[in-house]
JSON list of C-alpha atoms in Angstrom, two decimals:
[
{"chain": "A", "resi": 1, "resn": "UNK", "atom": "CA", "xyz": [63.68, 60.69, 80.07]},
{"chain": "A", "resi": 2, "resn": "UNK", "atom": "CA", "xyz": [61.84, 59.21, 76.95]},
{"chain": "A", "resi": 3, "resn": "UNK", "atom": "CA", "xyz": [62.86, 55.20, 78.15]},
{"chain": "A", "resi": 4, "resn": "UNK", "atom": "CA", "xyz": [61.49, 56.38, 81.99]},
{"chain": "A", "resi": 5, "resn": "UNK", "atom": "CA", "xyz": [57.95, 57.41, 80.36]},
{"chain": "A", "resi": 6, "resn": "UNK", "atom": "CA", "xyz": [57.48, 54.73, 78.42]},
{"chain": "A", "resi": 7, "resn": "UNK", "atom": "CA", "xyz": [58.64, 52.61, 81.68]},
{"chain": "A", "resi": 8, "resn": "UNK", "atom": "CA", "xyz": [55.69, 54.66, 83.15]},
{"chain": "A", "resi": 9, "resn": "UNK", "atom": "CA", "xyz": [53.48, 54.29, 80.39]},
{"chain": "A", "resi": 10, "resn": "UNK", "atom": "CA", "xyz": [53.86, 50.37, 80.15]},
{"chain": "A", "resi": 11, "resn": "UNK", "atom": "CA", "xyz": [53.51, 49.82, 83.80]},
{"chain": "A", "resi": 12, "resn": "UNK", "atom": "CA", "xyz": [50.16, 51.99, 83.26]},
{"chain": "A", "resi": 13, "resn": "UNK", "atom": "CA", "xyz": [48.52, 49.97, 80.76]},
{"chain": "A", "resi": 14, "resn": "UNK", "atom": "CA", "xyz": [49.76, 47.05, 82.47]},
{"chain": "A", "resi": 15, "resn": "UNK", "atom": "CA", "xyz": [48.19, 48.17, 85.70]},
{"chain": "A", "resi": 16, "resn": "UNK", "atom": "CA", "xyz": [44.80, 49.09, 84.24]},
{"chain": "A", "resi": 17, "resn": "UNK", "atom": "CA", "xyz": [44.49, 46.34, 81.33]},
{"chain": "A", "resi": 18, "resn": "UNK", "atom": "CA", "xyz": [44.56, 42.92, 80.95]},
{"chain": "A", "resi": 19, "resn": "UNK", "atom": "CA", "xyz": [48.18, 42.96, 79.22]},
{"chain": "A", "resi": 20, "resn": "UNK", "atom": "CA", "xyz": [50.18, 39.93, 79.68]},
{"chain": "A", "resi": 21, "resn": "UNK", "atom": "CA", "xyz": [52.50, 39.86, 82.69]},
{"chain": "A", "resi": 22, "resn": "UNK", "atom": "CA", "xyz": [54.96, 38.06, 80.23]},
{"chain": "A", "resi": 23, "resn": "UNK", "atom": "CA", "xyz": [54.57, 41.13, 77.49]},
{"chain": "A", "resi": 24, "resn": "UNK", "atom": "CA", "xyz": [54.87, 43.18, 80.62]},
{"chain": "A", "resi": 25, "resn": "UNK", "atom": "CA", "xyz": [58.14, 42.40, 81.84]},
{"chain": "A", "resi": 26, "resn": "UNK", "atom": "CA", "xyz": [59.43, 41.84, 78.30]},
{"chain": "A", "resi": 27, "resn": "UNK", "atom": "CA", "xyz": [58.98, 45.49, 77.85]},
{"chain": "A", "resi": 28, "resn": "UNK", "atom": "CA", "xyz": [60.26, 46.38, 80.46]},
{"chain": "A", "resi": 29, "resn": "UNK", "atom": "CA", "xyz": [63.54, 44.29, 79.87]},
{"chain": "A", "resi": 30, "resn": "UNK", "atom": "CA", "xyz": [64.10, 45.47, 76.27]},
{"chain": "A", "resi": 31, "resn": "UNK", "atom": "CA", "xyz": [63.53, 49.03, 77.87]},
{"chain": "A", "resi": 32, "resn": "UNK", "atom": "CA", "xyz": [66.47, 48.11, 80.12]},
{"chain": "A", "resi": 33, "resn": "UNK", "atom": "CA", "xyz": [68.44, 47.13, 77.21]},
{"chain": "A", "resi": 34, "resn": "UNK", "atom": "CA", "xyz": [68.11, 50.19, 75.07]},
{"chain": "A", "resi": 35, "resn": "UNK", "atom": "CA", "xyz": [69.00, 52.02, 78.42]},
{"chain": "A", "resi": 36, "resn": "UNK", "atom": "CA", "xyz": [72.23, 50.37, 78.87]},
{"chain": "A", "resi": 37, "resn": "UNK", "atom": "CA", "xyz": [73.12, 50.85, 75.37]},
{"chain": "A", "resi": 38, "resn": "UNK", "atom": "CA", "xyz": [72.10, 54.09, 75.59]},
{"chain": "A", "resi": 39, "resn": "UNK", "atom": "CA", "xyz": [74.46, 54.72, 78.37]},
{"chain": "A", "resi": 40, "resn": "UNK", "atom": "CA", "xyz": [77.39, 53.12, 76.96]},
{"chain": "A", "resi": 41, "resn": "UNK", "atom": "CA", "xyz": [76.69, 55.12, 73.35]},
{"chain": "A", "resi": 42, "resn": "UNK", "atom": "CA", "xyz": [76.43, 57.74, 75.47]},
{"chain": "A", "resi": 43, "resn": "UNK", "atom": "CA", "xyz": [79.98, 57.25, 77.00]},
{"chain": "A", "resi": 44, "resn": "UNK", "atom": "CA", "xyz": [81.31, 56.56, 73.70]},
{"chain": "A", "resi": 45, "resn": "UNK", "atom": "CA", "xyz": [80.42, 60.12, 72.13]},
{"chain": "A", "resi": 46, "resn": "UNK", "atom": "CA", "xyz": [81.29, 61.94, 75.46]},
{"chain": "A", "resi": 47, "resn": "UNK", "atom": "CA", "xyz": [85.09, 59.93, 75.25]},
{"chain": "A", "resi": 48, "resn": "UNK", "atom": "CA", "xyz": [85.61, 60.78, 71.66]},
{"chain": "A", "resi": 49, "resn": "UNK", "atom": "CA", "xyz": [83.00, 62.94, 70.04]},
{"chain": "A", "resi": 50, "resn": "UNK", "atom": "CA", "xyz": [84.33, 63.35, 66.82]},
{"chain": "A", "resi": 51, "resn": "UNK", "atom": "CA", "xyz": [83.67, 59.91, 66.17]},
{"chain": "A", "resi": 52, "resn": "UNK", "atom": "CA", "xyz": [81.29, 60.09, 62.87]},
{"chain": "A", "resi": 53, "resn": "UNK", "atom": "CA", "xyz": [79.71, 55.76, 64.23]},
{"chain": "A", "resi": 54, "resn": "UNK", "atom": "CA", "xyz": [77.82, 56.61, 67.29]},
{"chain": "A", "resi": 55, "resn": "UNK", "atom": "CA", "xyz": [75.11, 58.83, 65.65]},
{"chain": "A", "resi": 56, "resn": "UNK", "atom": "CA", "xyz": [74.26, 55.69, 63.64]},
{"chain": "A", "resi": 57, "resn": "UNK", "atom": "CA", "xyz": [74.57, 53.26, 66.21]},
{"chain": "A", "resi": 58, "resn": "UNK", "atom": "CA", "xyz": [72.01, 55.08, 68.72]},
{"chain": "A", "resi": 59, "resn": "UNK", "atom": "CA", "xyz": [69.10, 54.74, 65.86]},
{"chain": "A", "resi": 60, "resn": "UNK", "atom": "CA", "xyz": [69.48, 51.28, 65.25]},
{"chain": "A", "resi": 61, "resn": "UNK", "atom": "CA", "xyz": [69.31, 50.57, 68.94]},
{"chain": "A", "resi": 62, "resn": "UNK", "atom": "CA", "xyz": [66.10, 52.25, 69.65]},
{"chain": "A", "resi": 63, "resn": "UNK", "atom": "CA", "xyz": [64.46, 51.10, 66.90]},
{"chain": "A", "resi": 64, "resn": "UNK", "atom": "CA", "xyz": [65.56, 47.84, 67.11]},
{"chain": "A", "resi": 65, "resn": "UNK", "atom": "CA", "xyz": [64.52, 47.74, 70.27]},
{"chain": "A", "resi": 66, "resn": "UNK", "atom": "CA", "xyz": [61.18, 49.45, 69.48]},
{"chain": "A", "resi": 67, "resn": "UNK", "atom": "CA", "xyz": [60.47, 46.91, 66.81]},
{"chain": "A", "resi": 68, "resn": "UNK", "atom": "CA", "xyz": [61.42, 44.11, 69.31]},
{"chain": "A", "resi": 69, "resn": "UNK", "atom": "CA", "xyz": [58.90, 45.57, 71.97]},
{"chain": "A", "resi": 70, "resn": "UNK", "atom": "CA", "xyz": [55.61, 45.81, 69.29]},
{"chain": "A", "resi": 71, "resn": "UNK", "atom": "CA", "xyz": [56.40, 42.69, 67.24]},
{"chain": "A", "resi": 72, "resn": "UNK", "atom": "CA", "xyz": [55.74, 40.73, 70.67]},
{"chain": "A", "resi": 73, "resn": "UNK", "atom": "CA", "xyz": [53.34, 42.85, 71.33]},
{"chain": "A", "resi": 74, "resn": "UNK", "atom": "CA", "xyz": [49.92, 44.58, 69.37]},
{"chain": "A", "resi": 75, "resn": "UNK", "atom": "CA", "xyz": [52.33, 44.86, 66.53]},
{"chain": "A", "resi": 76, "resn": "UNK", "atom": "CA", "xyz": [50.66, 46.51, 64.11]},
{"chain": "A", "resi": 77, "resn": "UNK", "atom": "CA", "xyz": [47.83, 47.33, 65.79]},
{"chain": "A", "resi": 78, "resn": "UNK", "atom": "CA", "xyz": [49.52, 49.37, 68.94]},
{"chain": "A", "resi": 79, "resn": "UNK", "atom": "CA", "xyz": [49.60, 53.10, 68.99]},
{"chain": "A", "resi": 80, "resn": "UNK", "atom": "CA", "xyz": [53.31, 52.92, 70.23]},
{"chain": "A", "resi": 81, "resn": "UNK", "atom": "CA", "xyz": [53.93, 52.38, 66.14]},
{"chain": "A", "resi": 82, "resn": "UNK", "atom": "CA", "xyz": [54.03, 56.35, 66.35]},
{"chain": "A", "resi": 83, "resn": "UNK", "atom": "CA", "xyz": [56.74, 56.31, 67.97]},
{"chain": "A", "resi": 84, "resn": "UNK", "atom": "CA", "xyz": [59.19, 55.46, 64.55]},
{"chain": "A", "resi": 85, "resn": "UNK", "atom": "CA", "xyz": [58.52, 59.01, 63.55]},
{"chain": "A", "resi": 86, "resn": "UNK", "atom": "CA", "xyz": [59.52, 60.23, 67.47]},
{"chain": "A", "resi": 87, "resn": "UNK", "atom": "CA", "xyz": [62.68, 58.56, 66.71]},
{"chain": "A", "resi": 88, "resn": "UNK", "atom": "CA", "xyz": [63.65, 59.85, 63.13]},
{"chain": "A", "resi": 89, "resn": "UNK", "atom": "CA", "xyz": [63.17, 63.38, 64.95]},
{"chain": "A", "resi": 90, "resn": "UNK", "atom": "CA", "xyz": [65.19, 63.10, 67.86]},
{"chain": "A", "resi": 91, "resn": "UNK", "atom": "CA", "xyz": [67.79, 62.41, 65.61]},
{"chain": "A", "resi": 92, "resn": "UNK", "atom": "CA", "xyz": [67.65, 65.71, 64.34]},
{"chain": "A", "resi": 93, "resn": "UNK", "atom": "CA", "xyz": [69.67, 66.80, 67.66]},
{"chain": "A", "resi": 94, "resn": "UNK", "atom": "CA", "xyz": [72.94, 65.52, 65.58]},
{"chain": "A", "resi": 95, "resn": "UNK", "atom": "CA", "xyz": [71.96, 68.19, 62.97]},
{"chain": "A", "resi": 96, "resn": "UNK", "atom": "CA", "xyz": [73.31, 66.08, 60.60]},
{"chain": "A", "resi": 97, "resn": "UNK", "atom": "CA", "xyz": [71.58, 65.22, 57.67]},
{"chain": "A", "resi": 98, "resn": "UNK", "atom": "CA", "xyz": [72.81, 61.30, 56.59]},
{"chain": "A", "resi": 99, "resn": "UNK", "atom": "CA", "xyz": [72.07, 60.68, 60.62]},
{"chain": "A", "resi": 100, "resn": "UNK", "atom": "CA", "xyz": [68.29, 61.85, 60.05]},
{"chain": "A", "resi": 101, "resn": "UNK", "atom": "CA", "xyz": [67.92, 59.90, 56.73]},
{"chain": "A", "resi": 102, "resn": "UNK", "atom": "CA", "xyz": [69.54, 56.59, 57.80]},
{"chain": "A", "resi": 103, "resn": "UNK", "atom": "CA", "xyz": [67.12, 56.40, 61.11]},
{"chain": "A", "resi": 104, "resn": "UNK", "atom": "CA", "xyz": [64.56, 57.10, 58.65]},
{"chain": "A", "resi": 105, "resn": "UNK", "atom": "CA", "xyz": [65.51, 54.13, 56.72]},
{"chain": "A", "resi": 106, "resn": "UNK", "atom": "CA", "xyz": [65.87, 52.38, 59.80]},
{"chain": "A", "resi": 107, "resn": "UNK", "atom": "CA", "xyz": [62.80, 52.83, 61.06]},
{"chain": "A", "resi": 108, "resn": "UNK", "atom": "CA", "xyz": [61.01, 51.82, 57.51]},
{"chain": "A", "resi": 109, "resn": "UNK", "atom": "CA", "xyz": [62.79, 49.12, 57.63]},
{"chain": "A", "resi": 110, "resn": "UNK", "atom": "CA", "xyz": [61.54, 48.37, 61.41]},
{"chain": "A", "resi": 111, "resn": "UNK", "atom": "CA", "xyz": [57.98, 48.72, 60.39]},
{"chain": "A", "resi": 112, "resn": "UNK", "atom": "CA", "xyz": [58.67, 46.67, 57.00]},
{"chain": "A", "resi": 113, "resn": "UNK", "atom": "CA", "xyz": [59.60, 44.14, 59.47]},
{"chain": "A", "resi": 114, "resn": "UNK", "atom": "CA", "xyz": [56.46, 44.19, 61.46]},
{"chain": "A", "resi": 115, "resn": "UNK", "atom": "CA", "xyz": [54.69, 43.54, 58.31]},
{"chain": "A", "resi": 116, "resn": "UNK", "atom": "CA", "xyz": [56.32, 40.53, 57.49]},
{"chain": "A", "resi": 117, "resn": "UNK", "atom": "CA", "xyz": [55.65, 39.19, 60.54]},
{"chain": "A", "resi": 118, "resn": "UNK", "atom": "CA", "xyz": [53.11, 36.40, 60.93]},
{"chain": "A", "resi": 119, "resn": "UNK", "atom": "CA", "xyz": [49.95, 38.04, 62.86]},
{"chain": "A", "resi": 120, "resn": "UNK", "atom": "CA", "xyz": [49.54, 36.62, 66.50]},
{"chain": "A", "resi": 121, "resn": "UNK", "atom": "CA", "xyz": [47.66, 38.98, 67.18]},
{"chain": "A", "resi": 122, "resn": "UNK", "atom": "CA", "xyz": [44.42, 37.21, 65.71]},
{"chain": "A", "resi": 123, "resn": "UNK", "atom": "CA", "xyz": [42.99, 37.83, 62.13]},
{"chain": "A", "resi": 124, "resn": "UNK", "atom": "CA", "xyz": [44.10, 41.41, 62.10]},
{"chain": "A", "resi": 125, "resn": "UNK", "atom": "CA", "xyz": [43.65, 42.45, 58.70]},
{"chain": "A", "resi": 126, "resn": "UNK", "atom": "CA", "xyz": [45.66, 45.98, 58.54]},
{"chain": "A", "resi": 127, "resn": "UNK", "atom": "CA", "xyz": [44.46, 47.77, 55.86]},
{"chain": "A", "resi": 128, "resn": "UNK", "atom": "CA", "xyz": [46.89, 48.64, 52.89]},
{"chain": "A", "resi": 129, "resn": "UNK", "atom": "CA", "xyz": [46.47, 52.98, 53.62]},
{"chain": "A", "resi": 130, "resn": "UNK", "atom": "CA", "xyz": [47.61, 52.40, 57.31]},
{"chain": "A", "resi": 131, "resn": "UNK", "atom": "CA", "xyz": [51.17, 51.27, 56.04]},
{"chain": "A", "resi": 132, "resn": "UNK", "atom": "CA", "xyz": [50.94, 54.32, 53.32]},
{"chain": "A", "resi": 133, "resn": "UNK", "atom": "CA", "xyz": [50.09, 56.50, 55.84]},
{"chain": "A", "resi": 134, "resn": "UNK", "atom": "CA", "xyz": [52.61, 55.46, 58.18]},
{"chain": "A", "resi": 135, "resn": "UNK", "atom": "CA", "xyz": [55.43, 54.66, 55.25]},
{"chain": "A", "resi": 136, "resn": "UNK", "atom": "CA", "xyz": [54.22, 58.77, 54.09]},
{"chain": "A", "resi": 137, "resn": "UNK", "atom": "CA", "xyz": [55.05, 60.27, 57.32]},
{"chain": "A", "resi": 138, "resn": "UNK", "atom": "CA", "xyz": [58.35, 58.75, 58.05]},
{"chain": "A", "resi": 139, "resn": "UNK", "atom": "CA", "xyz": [59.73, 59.53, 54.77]},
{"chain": "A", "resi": 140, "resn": "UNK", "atom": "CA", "xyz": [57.99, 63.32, 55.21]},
{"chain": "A", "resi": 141, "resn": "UNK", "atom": "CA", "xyz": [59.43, 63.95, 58.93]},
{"chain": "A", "resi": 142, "resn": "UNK", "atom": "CA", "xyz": [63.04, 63.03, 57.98]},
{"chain": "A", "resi": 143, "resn": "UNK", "atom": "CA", "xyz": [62.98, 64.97, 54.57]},
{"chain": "A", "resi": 144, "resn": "UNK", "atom": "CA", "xyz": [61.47, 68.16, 56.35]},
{"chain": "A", "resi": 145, "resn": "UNK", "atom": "CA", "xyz": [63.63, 67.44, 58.93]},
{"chain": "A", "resi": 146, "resn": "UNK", "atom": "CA", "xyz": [66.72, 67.69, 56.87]},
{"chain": "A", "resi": 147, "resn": "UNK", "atom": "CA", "xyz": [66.16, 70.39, 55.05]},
{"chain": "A", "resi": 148, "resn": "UNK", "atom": "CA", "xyz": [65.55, 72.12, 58.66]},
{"chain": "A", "resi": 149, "resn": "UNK", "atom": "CA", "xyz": [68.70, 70.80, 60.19]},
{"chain": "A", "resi": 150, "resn": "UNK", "atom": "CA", "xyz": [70.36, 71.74, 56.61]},
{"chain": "A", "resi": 151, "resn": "UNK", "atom": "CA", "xyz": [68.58, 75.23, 56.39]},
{"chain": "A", "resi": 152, "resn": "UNK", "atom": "CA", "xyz": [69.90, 75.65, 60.23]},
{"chain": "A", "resi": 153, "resn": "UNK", "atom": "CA", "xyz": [73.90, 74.79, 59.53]},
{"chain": "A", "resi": 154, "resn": "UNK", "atom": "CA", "xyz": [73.85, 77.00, 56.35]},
{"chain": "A", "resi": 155, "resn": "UNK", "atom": "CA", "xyz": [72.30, 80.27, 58.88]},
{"chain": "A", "resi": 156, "resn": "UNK", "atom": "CA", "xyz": [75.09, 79.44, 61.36]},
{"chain": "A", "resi": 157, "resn": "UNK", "atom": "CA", "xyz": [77.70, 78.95, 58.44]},
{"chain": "A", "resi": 158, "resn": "UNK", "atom": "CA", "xyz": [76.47, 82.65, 56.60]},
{"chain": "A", "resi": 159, "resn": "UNK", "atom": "CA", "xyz": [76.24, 84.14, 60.49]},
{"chain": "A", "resi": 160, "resn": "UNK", "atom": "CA", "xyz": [79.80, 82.96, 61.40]},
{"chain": "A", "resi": 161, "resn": "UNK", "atom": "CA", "xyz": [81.67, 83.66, 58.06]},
{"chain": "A", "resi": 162, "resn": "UNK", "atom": "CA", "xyz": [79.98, 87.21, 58.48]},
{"chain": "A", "resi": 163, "resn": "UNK", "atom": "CA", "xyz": [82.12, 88.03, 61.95]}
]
């Protein structure tokens, strides 16, 4: 559902902007991508779903993929940079803690990347707070995040030991 509306979105701004039909199609390839994947990862966890990799694996696609997207893109200067700290929470569906922190990490490192990267986006000078600010919430959402996935196993764990 989250892959269709950014399909929407993207087709959107392409429709009512001036946005490259190059970086329009691009997006929507890499969107294709991450949907394959996500369908195969998918598969993977429904076949065997005690299997401790796929949890990891799903992060790392999305933000790769997200990273891929904005550093061909506004980069730094898109709103869809917002969307790291969607993906640290969604995690939070595997209610397990290392998953939330790793995409956290992953997603740090996603933006770190972006940084690094050599502006063609014009003389963009992104101030130093903007990467605080956006550095500050990642870290916040998957720390607050974990201690509500961690807070929510420990209910069910008192609730069921209780019976």
């Amino acid at each position: 559902v989250a892959l269709l509306a950014f399909a929407a979105l993207t087709t959107i701004d392409y429709t009512l902007t001036d946005t490259p039909t190059s970086y329009f199609l691009h997006a929507l390839f890499v969107l294709a991508l991450i949907l394959v994947a996500s369908l195969l990862l998918d598969w993977r966890n429904r076949r065997n779903p005690r299997e401790r990799l796929t949890p990891y694996l799903w992060p790392i696609v999305d933000c790769a993929g997200l990273t891929w997207v904005l550093s061909d893109g506004d980069g730094l200067r898109s709103p869809l940079v917002m969307l790291y700290p969607l993906l640290v929470l969604v995690t939070g569906f595997w209610l397990d803690t290392r998953v939330i922190l790793a995409t956290t990490a992953t997603a740090m490192t996603g933006y770190g990347w972006l940084i690094a990267q050599p502006r063609p986006w014009g003389a963009l000078r992104v101030d130093l707070s903007q990467h605080l600010v956006v550095y500050t919430t990642l870290l916040v959402t998957g720390v607050i995040l974990s201690l509500q996935v961690a807070r929510a196993r420990a209910l069910r764990d008192y609730t069921t030991n209780r019976r």
